[in-house]
Amino acid sequence: MPRGERPLDGVEDNPLVRFAGELRALRVAAGSPPYRELARRTHYSASALSDAAGGRKLPSLEVTLAYVRACDGDVAQWEQRWHALAATTEPAGDDTTSPYVGLGAFQVADADRFFGRERLVEELLGLLADRRFVTVFGASGSGKSSLLRAGLLPRLSSAALITPGEPLPDADVVVVDQFEEVFTGCRDADAFIDAVVSTSRQVVVAVRADFFAHCIARPVLAERIREAQVPVGPMTAEELRRAVVQPAAAAGCAVEGALQTAVVAEAAGQAGVLPLLSHALRETWRRRRGNTLTLAGFTAVGGLTGALARTAEAVFGALTDRQRELARGLFLRLIALGDGTEDTRRHVPHGELDDDPDLTVVLERYTAARLLTADGHGVDLAHEALIQRWPRLRDWLADDREGRRLHRQLTEATSVWETLGRDTESLYRGTRLRVAREWAARHHTELTVRERRFLDAGHALETRRARRARQLVALLVVLLVVAAGGAAVAVRAERGAAHQRDVALSQIVAGKAVALRRTDPALAAQLSLAAYRLSPTADARDSLLGSFPIPDTARLTGHTGHVNTVAFGPDGRTIVTASHDHTARLWRDGHEVAVLTGHGATVNAAAFSPDGTRVATASWDRTARLWDAGSSETRSVLSGHTREVNAVAFSADSRLVATASTDATVKLWDGAAEVATLTGHTDAVVSVAFSPQGNVVATGGWDHLAGVWRDPAHPVFLTGHTAPVVWVAFSPDGGMLATASQDNTVRLWDMTTLRELSVLRGHEAAVRSVAFRADGRMLATGSQDNTARLWDISDPHEPKQLAMLGGHHRPVVSVAFSPDGHTLATGSDDDTALLWNIPARVPDTADRAAEWICATARPAITTAQWAQYFPGVAFHPPC
């Protein structure tokens, strides 16, 4: 008889013991195979496997997963559990003497532990021997700041470091770091650029590569940049090895050979990974074994790509609900949204923040974790790598980007108002005030006391002015009535005043109708029509043509997280939805019929096979799954991607499946067998589609490109978008490709010539999804502006917006037409999906719009509503 296992004590209180108990339960569920049998299956010793379930120490990830595989467990789920537990294990000690600096740049005082860039330092010194202006450029995270601060400055006898906006110092060499801030946060950019290019001193500037075009667009700056350029590219394998090993050696520590090999294999040739590497090594050092940094410790903290997010999430998870809300607002303030470039960090002065005890806790904890830096002037992100590598922050930034821009403008306006002694002339007014107050009402917790005070002052001023205007109008009316001989004059004045009133009311009501579309589309449509008939202004016509009362017929509720994707089955009655809540759900005729569970993270996409027999799902647990559409059982798990799987698509014959991943690849599968990998994108691939003929694959990437793959070895990339391409879709005949982007546009492309046909503009925020109707004459789009829109693309060179659907109160992230084109499904971050009845023809002229509204808008506008929106105008129902 094999000896029984030692009982586990403290299962309820100790996460490590609980983990061991769950491993034992897995073994029991597998039939309790002896450890010798498990050793035969895994090629690990029986004692190593027994220790893994012993509860005394955390087993290595490799042993854990071998144990799980041998017991037929869910490998992806157990890998996630292991990482979660590893993040809670107590480190070896604090990091006050760590040889690695983490996310922050190396400083002059760190020169003795700065290794790997010796070649570039010598190149810079050589150029400064006979050049007056040297430009250092490279990707964010390539190490430009560290190169200047810890590499160059200690080698110069008289040099000073500044950032944009600071006065030029009295030094032989002026070093300007983060020069891209000239274009994102420098108040007097022109004056600073003039000072830099005209000084008689030697100048070294460091600028992010994606801002290089901004630099050469300024002739005086372009001329200086031509003098000498030093590109900072990825480190070579040997440079990486020095950057990893030498700082540890200087601190009397060693780096395990396996860890050196793993780091070099993962980071060599990769741009922008140095802050991630430094942070991961700092965390690994805290978990060192004696004086040795080990691969096990590196894996435990999440490795190169996971350590940063793991640290950020660990701090976030320890906050209260209110502190989490404040943390979200703080991080959004700390980022300047890019306009054709990547987002950048933004310095936030202390005076911009409220004096709030909970906010102080947030600042202290993220500063202690070295993700934020704070000094007497303000707060900053420790590095921009946090923007790209913390998924939660990326989600925050993707949500309502136009609203974020509005908030930043409000912050700047508040500062100007206070600087000018609260001068009333610097307050918002009119439309700008109305839009800002509407946004503030939806995001009340994100505003500071200063910003609320600014908006309140603007509203109070508008109210006083409106009251005075009404008094003046009343006085003028009295004077006109009593004016001698004013009969004819009064008539003409009255007509003129009435006309001006009608024009003004028409414009005002048209604007209010737009705002009402999301909450009361029928009333909004009738107001648009009434405004147009009162005075056919351009605003009223635009409002009329965009307000068709297309009703939603059903709301699909049940998910407890964002609905990321909606897709119809070929029968037109069945729908699959994918959600942040780790599930996909099947619906028939508007009713839930099945919940697909098994993924260990967000289910980001789902699709039906064209023959209707299977459903495919893509998840951030790094897998895709194929399900039987009838029984809802898993047929197979597609494992092979090394990062999140973002999208999935079937070929026209239902045989092949394509999966797109954050690892920058697309994989093609025949059943559960991987048959091809498509490479070429340089960042996450977030959308994939097969052409209707099945011979072309299209992709959308975070690198701002759409890929077209006729030959797996020779993709063609379509350029034009200035932000990530997040959705791609083929027209029903395969002749066109539509691409949706976070640059707020959709582009149509001719698939024969691969030339751009047109650009669809109208959304006020990132466009998240696009779909063709079956006849190929209508397009649907979904956006971060909380709306879906319909477009007439009968002439793809001249697309026209037809209607705006406003039933969601959060971003619309997915749209899909039913096979017959009569129904549109929309998925939203409000955790629901909506179904809409789409007419075969949507009117495209004011007269047709009027006919349509009068035939469908119910209930009719009331006299009370008329009086509210058209004060002083006799009641004339629009229909």
PDB file of C-alpha atoms in Angstrom, residues 436-647:
ATOM      1  CA  ALA A 436     -18.400  70.272 -20.434  1.00  0.00           C
ATOM      2  CA  ARG A 437     -21.194  70.246 -17.826  1.00  0.00           C
ATOM      3  CA  GLU A 438     -22.889  67.276 -19.511  1.00  0.00           C
ATOM      4  CA  TRP A 439     -19.622  65.327 -19.446  1.00  0.00           C
ATOM      5  CA  ALA A 440     -18.958  66.369 -15.845  1.00  0.00           C
ATOM      6  CA  ALA A 441     -22.418  65.157 -14.801  1.00  0.00           C
ATOM      7  CA  ARG A 442     -21.542  61.674 -16.071  1.00  0.00           C
ATOM      8  CA  HIS A 443     -18.039  61.711 -14.521  1.00  0.00           C
ATOM      9  CA  HIS A 444     -18.608  63.658 -11.324  1.00  0.00           C
ATOM     10  CA  THR A 445     -16.068  61.725  -9.259  1.00  0.00           C
ATOM     11  CA  GLU A 446     -13.247  62.454 -11.703  1.00  0.00           C
ATOM     12  CA  LEU A 447     -13.412  66.233 -11.325  1.00  0.00           C
ATOM     13  CA  THR A 448     -11.382  68.091  -8.730  1.00  0.00           C
ATOM     14  CA  VAL A 449     -12.837  70.744  -6.484  1.00  0.00           C
ATOM     15  CA  ARG A 450     -11.094  73.393  -8.628  1.00  0.00           C
ATOM     16  CA  GLU A 451     -12.663  72.092 -11.842  1.00  0.00           C
ATOM     17  CA  ARG A 452     -16.156  71.896 -10.340  1.00  0.00           C
ATOM     18  CA  ARG A 453     -15.773  75.435  -9.027  1.00  0.00           C
ATOM     19  CA  PHE A 454     -14.773  76.607 -12.526  1.00  0.00           C
ATOM     20  CA  LEU A 455     -17.846  75.014 -14.153  1.00  0.00           C
ATOM     21  CA  ASP A 456     -20.156  76.314 -11.420  1.00  0.00           C
ATOM     22  CA  ALA A 457     -18.823  79.829 -11.940  1.00  0.00           C
ATOM     23  CA  GLY A 458     -19.448  79.572 -15.690  1.00  0.00           C
ATOM     24  CA  HIS A 459     -22.984  78.309 -15.148  1.00  0.00           C
ATOM     25  CA  ALA A 460     -23.736  81.098 -12.670  1.00  0.00           C
ATOM     26  CA  LEU A 461     -22.461  83.700 -15.119  1.00  0.00           C
ATOM     27  CA  GLU A 462     -24.576  82.252 -17.952  1.00  0.00           C
ATOM     28  CA  THR A 463     -27.640  82.298 -15.713  1.00  0.00           C
ATOM     29  CA  ARG A 464     -27.111  85.954 -14.785  1.00  0.00           C
ATOM     30  CA  ARG A 465     -26.572  86.954 -18.403  1.00  0.00           C
ATOM     31  CA  ALA A 466     -29.656  85.060 -19.546  1.00  0.00           C
ATOM     32  CA  ARG A 467     -31.740  86.812 -16.896  1.00  0.00           C
ATOM     33  CA  ARG A 468     -30.443  90.222 -17.982  1.00  0.00           C
ATOM     34  CA  ALA A 469     -31.083  89.334 -21.628  1.00  0.00           C
ATOM     35  CA  ARG A 470     -34.698  88.454 -20.877  1.00  0.00           C
ATOM     36  CA  GLN A 471     -35.126  91.719 -18.999  1.00  0.00           C
ATOM     37  CA  LEU A 472     -33.629  93.649 -21.891  1.00  0.00           C
ATOM     38  CA  VAL A 473     -35.883  91.901 -24.413  1.00  0.00           C
ATOM     39  CA  ALA A 474     -38.926  92.794 -22.285  1.00  0.00           C
ATOM     40  CA  LEU A 475     -37.825  96.404 -22.120  1.00  0.00           C
ATOM     41  CA  LEU A 476     -37.260  96.553 -25.862  1.00  0.00           C
ATOM     42  CA  VAL A 477     -40.727  95.134 -26.508  1.00  0.00           C
ATOM     43  CA  VAL A 478     -42.281  97.843 -24.329  1.00  0.00           C
ATOM     44  CA  LEU A 479     -40.316 100.564 -26.088  1.00  0.00           C
ATOM     45  CA  LEU A 480     -41.295  99.235 -29.498  1.00  0.00           C
ATOM     46  CA  VAL A 481     -44.980  99.133 -28.572  1.00  0.00           C
ATOM     47  CA  VAL A 482     -45.062 102.708 -27.270  1.00  0.00           C
ATOM     48  CA  ALA A 483     -42.812 104.182 -29.923  1.00  0.00           C
ATOM     49  CA  ALA A 484     -44.636 106.922 -31.894  1.00  0.00           C
ATOM     50  CA  GLY A 485     -45.435 106.189 -35.505  1.00  0.00           C
ATOM     51  CA  GLY A 486     -43.926 102.764 -35.036  1.00  0.00           C
ATOM     52  CA  ALA A 487     -46.668 100.655 -36.560  1.00  0.00           C
ATOM     53  CA  ALA A 488     -44.841  99.759 -39.754  1.00  0.00           C
ATOM     54  CA  VAL A 489     -41.507  99.791 -38.039  1.00  0.00           C
ATOM     55  CA  ALA A 490     -42.843  97.584 -35.295  1.00  0.00           C
ATOM     56  CA  VAL A 491     -44.228  95.097 -37.819  1.00  0.00           C
ATOM     57  CA  ARG A 492     -40.921  94.864 -39.634  1.00  0.00           C
ATOM     58  CA  ALA A 493     -39.002  94.661 -36.370  1.00  0.00           C
ATOM     59  CA  GLU A 494     -41.358  91.999 -35.098  1.00  0.00           C
ATOM     60  CA  ARG A 495     -40.918  89.966 -38.250  1.00  0.00           C
ATOM     61  CA  GLY A 496     -37.169  90.356 -38.082  1.00  0.00           C
ATOM     62  CA  ALA A 497     -37.098  89.465 -34.420  1.00  0.00           C
ATOM     63  CA  ALA A 498     -39.374  86.494 -35.040  1.00  0.00           C
ATOM     64  CA  HIS A 499     -37.097  85.275 -37.826  1.00  0.00           C
ATOM     65  CA  GLN A 500     -34.010  85.623 -35.653  1.00  0.00           C
ATOM     66  CA  ARG A 501     -35.842  83.894 -32.825  1.00  0.00           C
ATOM     67  CA  ASP A 502     -36.848  81.042 -35.138  1.00  0.00           C
ATOM     68  CA  VAL A 503     -33.301  80.603 -36.427  1.00  0.00           C
ATOM     69  CA  ALA A 504     -31.907  80.625 -32.912  1.00  0.00           C
ATOM     70  CA  LEU A 505     -34.562  78.257 -31.587  1.00  0.00           C
ATOM     71  CA  SER A 506     -34.065  75.934 -34.565  1.00  0.00           C
ATOM     72  CA  GLN A 507     -30.349  75.676 -33.886  1.00  0.00           C
ATOM     73  CA  ILE A 508     -30.810  75.257 -30.131  1.00  0.00           C
ATOM     74  CA  VAL A 509     -33.521  72.601 -30.413  1.00  0.00           C
ATOM     75  CA  ALA A 510     -31.554  70.735 -33.094  1.00  0.00           C
ATOM     76  CA  GLY A 511     -28.659  70.517 -30.651  1.00  0.00           C
ATOM     77  CA  LYS A 512     -30.927  69.343 -27.838  1.00  0.00           C
ATOM     78  CA  ALA A 513     -32.427  66.722 -30.137  1.00  0.00           C
ATOM     79  CA  VAL A 514     -28.961  65.249 -30.716  1.00  0.00           C
ATOM     80  CA  ALA A 515     -28.433  65.006 -26.952  1.00  0.00           C
ATOM     81  CA  LEU A 516     -31.823  63.267 -26.530  1.00  0.00           C
ATOM     82  CA  ARG A 517     -31.210  60.520 -29.097  1.00  0.00           C
ATOM     83  CA  ARG A 518     -29.767  58.126 -26.584  1.00  0.00           C
ATOM     84  CA  THR A 519     -32.570  58.503 -24.016  1.00  0.00           C
ATOM     85  CA  ASP A 520     -35.685  59.350 -26.076  1.00  0.00           C
ATOM     86  CA  PRO A 521     -35.079  58.745 -29.799  1.00  0.00           C
ATOM     87  CA  ALA A 522     -38.745  59.244 -30.793  1.00  0.00           C
ATOM     88  CA  LEU A 523     -38.947  62.679 -29.149  1.00  0.00           C
ATOM     89  CA  ALA A 524     -35.499  63.559 -30.536  1.00  0.00           C
ATOM     90  CA  ALA A 525     -36.644  62.753 -34.080  1.00  0.00           C
ATOM     91  CA  GLN A 526     -39.791  64.884 -33.786  1.00  0.00           C
ATOM     92  CA  LEU A 527     -37.840  67.787 -32.298  1.00  0.00           C
ATOM     93  CA  SER A 528     -35.364  67.587 -35.189  1.00  0.00           C
ATOM     94  CA  LEU A 529     -38.230  67.717 -37.682  1.00  0.00           C
ATOM     95  CA  ALA A 530     -39.960  70.575 -35.858  1.00  0.00           C
ATOM     96  CA  ALA A 531     -36.702  72.532 -35.702  1.00  0.00           C
ATOM     97  CA  TYR A 532     -36.154  72.012 -39.430  1.00  0.00           C
ATOM     98  CA  ARG A 533     -39.678  73.206 -40.261  1.00  0.00           C
ATOM     99  CA  LEU A 534     -39.360  76.219 -37.979  1.00  0.00           C
ATOM    100  CA  SER A 535     -36.168  77.276 -39.765  1.00  0.00           C
ATOM    101  CA  PRO A 536     -34.300  74.927 -42.168  1.00  0.00           C
ATOM    102  CA  THR A 537     -30.826  75.739 -40.871  1.00  0.00           C
ATOM    103  CA  ALA A 538     -27.847  73.508 -41.637  1.00  0.00           C
ATOM    104  CA  ASP A 539     -27.786  72.369 -37.986  1.00  0.00           C
ATOM    105  CA  ALA A 540     -31.462  71.415 -38.171  1.00  0.00           C
ATOM    106  CA  ARG A 541     -31.004  69.487 -41.426  1.00  0.00           C
ATOM    107  CA  ASP A 542     -28.033  67.541 -40.032  1.00  0.00           C
ATOM    108  CA  SER A 543     -30.004  66.785 -36.880  1.00  0.00           C
ATOM    109  CA  LEU A 544     -32.979  65.623 -38.979  1.00  0.00           C
ATOM    110  CA  LEU A 545     -30.947  63.307 -41.214  1.00  0.00           C
ATOM    111  CA  GLY A 546     -29.268  61.725 -38.207  1.00  0.00           C
ATOM    112  CA  SER A 547     -32.326  61.065 -36.054  1.00  0.00           C
ATOM    113  CA  PHE A 548     -34.322  58.242 -37.576  1.00  0.00           C
ATOM    114  CA  PRO A 549     -36.286  56.499 -34.790  1.00  0.00           C
ATOM    115  CA  ILE A 550     -34.973  53.010 -35.462  1.00  0.00           C
ATOM    116  CA  PRO A 551     -36.302  50.978 -32.506  1.00  0.00           C
ATOM    117  CA  ASP A 552     -34.391  48.397 -30.501  1.00  0.00           C
ATOM    118  CA  THR A 553     -36.521  45.288 -30.218  1.00  0.00           C
ATOM    119  CA  ALA A 554     -34.709  43.383 -27.484  1.00  0.00           C
ATOM    120  CA  ARG A 555     -32.000  43.901 -24.874  1.00  0.00           C
ATOM    121  CA  LEU A 556     -29.908  40.840 -24.067  1.00  0.00           C
ATOM    122  CA  THR A 557     -29.027  40.917 -20.372  1.00  0.00           C
ATOM    123  CA  GLY A 558     -27.192  38.355 -18.293  1.00  0.00           C
ATOM    124  CA  HIS A 559     -23.511  39.124 -18.676  1.00  0.00           C
ATOM    125  CA  THR A 560     -21.781  40.665 -15.664  1.00  0.00           C
ATOM    126  CA  GLY A 561     -19.029  42.344 -17.675  1.00  0.00           C
ATOM    127  CA  HIS A 562     -18.555  44.217 -20.936  1.00  0.00           C
ATOM    128  CA  VAL A 563     -20.072  42.542 -23.993  1.00  0.00           C
ATOM    129  CA  ASN A 564     -17.040  42.494 -26.289  1.00  0.00           C
ATOM    130  CA  THR A 565     -18.474  40.784 -29.370  1.00  0.00           C
ATOM    131  CA  VAL A 566     -21.850  39.944 -30.903  1.00  0.00           C
ATOM    132  CA  ALA A 567     -22.184  37.541 -33.847  1.00  0.00           C
ATOM    133  CA  PHE A 568     -25.121  35.939 -35.659  1.00  0.00           C
ATOM    134  CA  GLY A 569     -25.413  32.298 -36.582  1.00  0.00           C
ATOM    135  CA  PRO A 570     -26.365  31.433 -40.175  1.00  0.00           C
ATOM    136  CA  ASP A 571     -30.005  30.826 -39.168  1.00  0.00           C
ATOM    137  CA  GLY A 572     -30.379  34.513 -38.242  1.00  0.00           C
ATOM    138  CA  ARG A 573     -32.105  33.571 -34.972  1.00  0.00           C
ATOM    139  CA  THR A 574     -29.106  32.534 -32.896  1.00  0.00           C
ATOM    140  CA  ILE A 575     -26.544  34.966 -31.509  1.00  0.00           C
ATOM    141  CA  VAL A 576     -23.323  34.454 -29.580  1.00  0.00           C
ATOM    142  CA  THR A 577     -21.950  37.120 -27.227  1.00  0.00           C
ATOM    143  CA  ALA A 578     -18.484  37.247 -25.627  1.00  0.00           C
ATOM    144  CA  SER A 579     -17.794  39.067 -22.366  1.00  0.00           C
ATOM    145  CA  HIS A 580     -15.321  40.331 -19.798  1.00  0.00           C
ATOM    146  CA  ASP A 581     -17.075  38.002 -17.326  1.00  0.00           C
ATOM    147  CA  HIS A 582     -15.055  35.059 -18.762  1.00  0.00           C
ATOM    148  CA  THR A 583     -18.072  33.556 -20.547  1.00  0.00           C
ATOM    149  CA  ALA A 584     -19.751  33.441 -23.924  1.00  0.00           C
ATOM    150  CA  ARG A 585     -23.521  33.067 -24.173  1.00  0.00           C
ATOM    151  CA  LEU A 586     -25.859  31.721 -26.828  1.00  0.00           C
ATOM    152  CA  TRP A 587     -29.209  33.415 -27.462  1.00  0.00           C
ATOM    153  CA  ARG A 588     -32.139  32.364 -29.647  1.00  0.00           C
ATOM    154  CA  ASP A 589     -34.941  34.755 -30.555  1.00  0.00           C
ATOM    155  CA  GLY A 590     -33.731  37.126 -27.841  1.00  0.00           C
ATOM    156  CA  HIS A 591     -33.617  34.517 -25.047  1.00  0.00           C
ATOM    157  CA  GLU A 592     -30.518  33.016 -23.427  1.00  0.00           C
ATOM    158  CA  VAL A 593     -30.159  29.300 -24.186  1.00  0.00           C
ATOM    159  CA  ALA A 594     -26.626  28.429 -23.031  1.00  0.00           C
ATOM    160  CA  VAL A 595     -23.598  29.747 -21.152  1.00  0.00           C
ATOM    161  CA  LEU A 596     -20.174  28.652 -22.426  1.00  0.00           C
ATOM    162  CA  THR A 597     -17.757  28.405 -19.493  1.00  0.00           C
ATOM    163  CA  GLY A 598     -14.177  27.206 -19.324  1.00  0.00           C
ATOM    164  CA  HIS A 599     -12.015  30.183 -20.189  1.00  0.00           C
ATOM    165  CA  GLY A 600      -9.939  31.570 -17.341  1.00  0.00           C
ATOM    166  CA  ALA A 601     -10.022  35.230 -18.400  1.00  0.00           C
ATOM    167  CA  THR A 602     -11.911  37.733 -20.543  1.00  0.00           C
ATOM    168  CA  VAL A 603     -13.580  36.215 -23.610  1.00  0.00           C
ATOM    169  CA  ASN A 604     -12.816  38.915 -26.146  1.00  0.00           C
ATOM    170  CA  ALA A 605     -14.378  37.495 -29.306  1.00  0.00           C
ATOM    171  CA  ALA A 606     -16.735  34.823 -30.595  1.00  0.00           C
ATOM    172  CA  ALA A 607     -17.883  33.627 -34.006  1.00  0.00           C
ATOM    173  CA  PHE A 608     -20.207  31.041 -35.565  1.00  0.00           C
ATOM    174  CA  SER A 609     -18.930  28.724 -38.266  1.00  0.00           C
ATOM    175  CA  PRO A 610     -20.743  29.400 -41.580  1.00  0.00           C
ATOM    176  CA  ASP A 611     -22.297  25.917 -41.428  1.00  0.00           C
ATOM    177  CA  GLY A 612     -23.685  26.675 -37.959  1.00  0.00           C
ATOM    178  CA  THR A 613     -22.254  23.602 -36.248  1.00  0.00           C
ATOM    179  CA  ARG A 614     -19.509  25.230 -34.192  1.00  0.00           C
ATOM    180  CA  VAL A 615     -18.747  28.347 -32.157  1.00  0.00           C
ATOM    181  CA  ALA A 616     -15.213  29.667 -31.693  1.00  0.00           C
ATOM    182  CA  THR A 617     -14.171  31.887 -28.773  1.00  0.00           C
ATOM    183  CA  ALA A 618     -10.965  33.855 -28.157  1.00  0.00           C
ATOM    184  CA  SER A 619      -9.776  34.644 -24.651  1.00  0.00           C
ATOM    185  CA  TRP A 620      -7.139  36.585 -22.799  1.00  0.00           C
ATOM    186  CA  ASP A 621      -6.187  33.298 -21.108  1.00  0.00           C
ATOM    187  CA  ARG A 622      -4.051  32.803 -24.275  1.00  0.00           C
ATOM    188  CA  THR A 623      -6.335  30.166 -25.778  1.00  0.00           C
ATOM    189  CA  ALA A 624      -9.175  29.858 -28.233  1.00  0.00           C
ATOM    190  CA  ARG A 625     -11.865  27.209 -27.914  1.00  0.00           C
ATOM    191  CA  LEU A 626     -14.120  25.426 -30.354  1.00  0.00           C
ATOM    192  CA  TRP A 627     -17.596  24.510 -29.086  1.00  0.00           C
ATOM    193  CA  ASP A 628     -20.374  22.339 -30.396  1.00  0.00           C
ATOM    194  CA  ALA A 629     -23.165  24.810 -31.211  1.00  0.00           C
ATOM    195  CA  GLY A 630     -25.822  22.251 -30.400  1.00  0.00           C
ATOM    196  CA  SER A 631     -24.587  20.775 -27.134  1.00  0.00           C
ATOM    197  CA  SER A 632     -22.482  23.784 -26.002  1.00  0.00           C
ATOM    198  CA  GLU A 633     -19.648  21.394 -25.121  1.00  0.00           C
ATOM    199  CA  THR A 634     -15.986  22.148 -25.777  1.00  0.00           C
ATOM    200  CA  ARG A 635     -14.648  20.299 -28.802  1.00  0.00           C
ATOM    201  CA  SER A 636     -11.039  21.465 -28.545  1.00  0.00           C
ATOM    202  CA  VAL A 637      -8.736  24.036 -26.974  1.00  0.00           C
ATOM    203  CA  LEU A 638      -6.364  25.874 -29.319  1.00  0.00           C
ATOM    204  CA  SER A 639      -3.156  26.587 -27.406  1.00  0.00           C
ATOM    205  CA  GLY A 640      -0.102  28.094 -29.018  1.00  0.00           C
ATOM    206  CA  HIS A 641      -0.206  31.841 -28.614  1.00  0.00           C
ATOM    207  CA  THR A 642       2.101  33.332 -25.982  1.00  0.00           C
ATOM    208  CA  ARG A 643      -0.121  36.328 -25.183  1.00  0.00           C
ATOM    209  CA  GLU A 644      -3.828  37.179 -25.074  1.00  0.00           C
ATOM    210  CA  VAL A 645      -5.986  35.898 -27.957  1.00  0.00           C
ATOM    211  CA  ASN A 646      -8.036  38.879 -29.129  1.00  0.00           C
ATOM    212  CA  ALA A 647     -10.022  37.724 -32.161  1.00  0.00           C
TER     213      ALA A 647
END
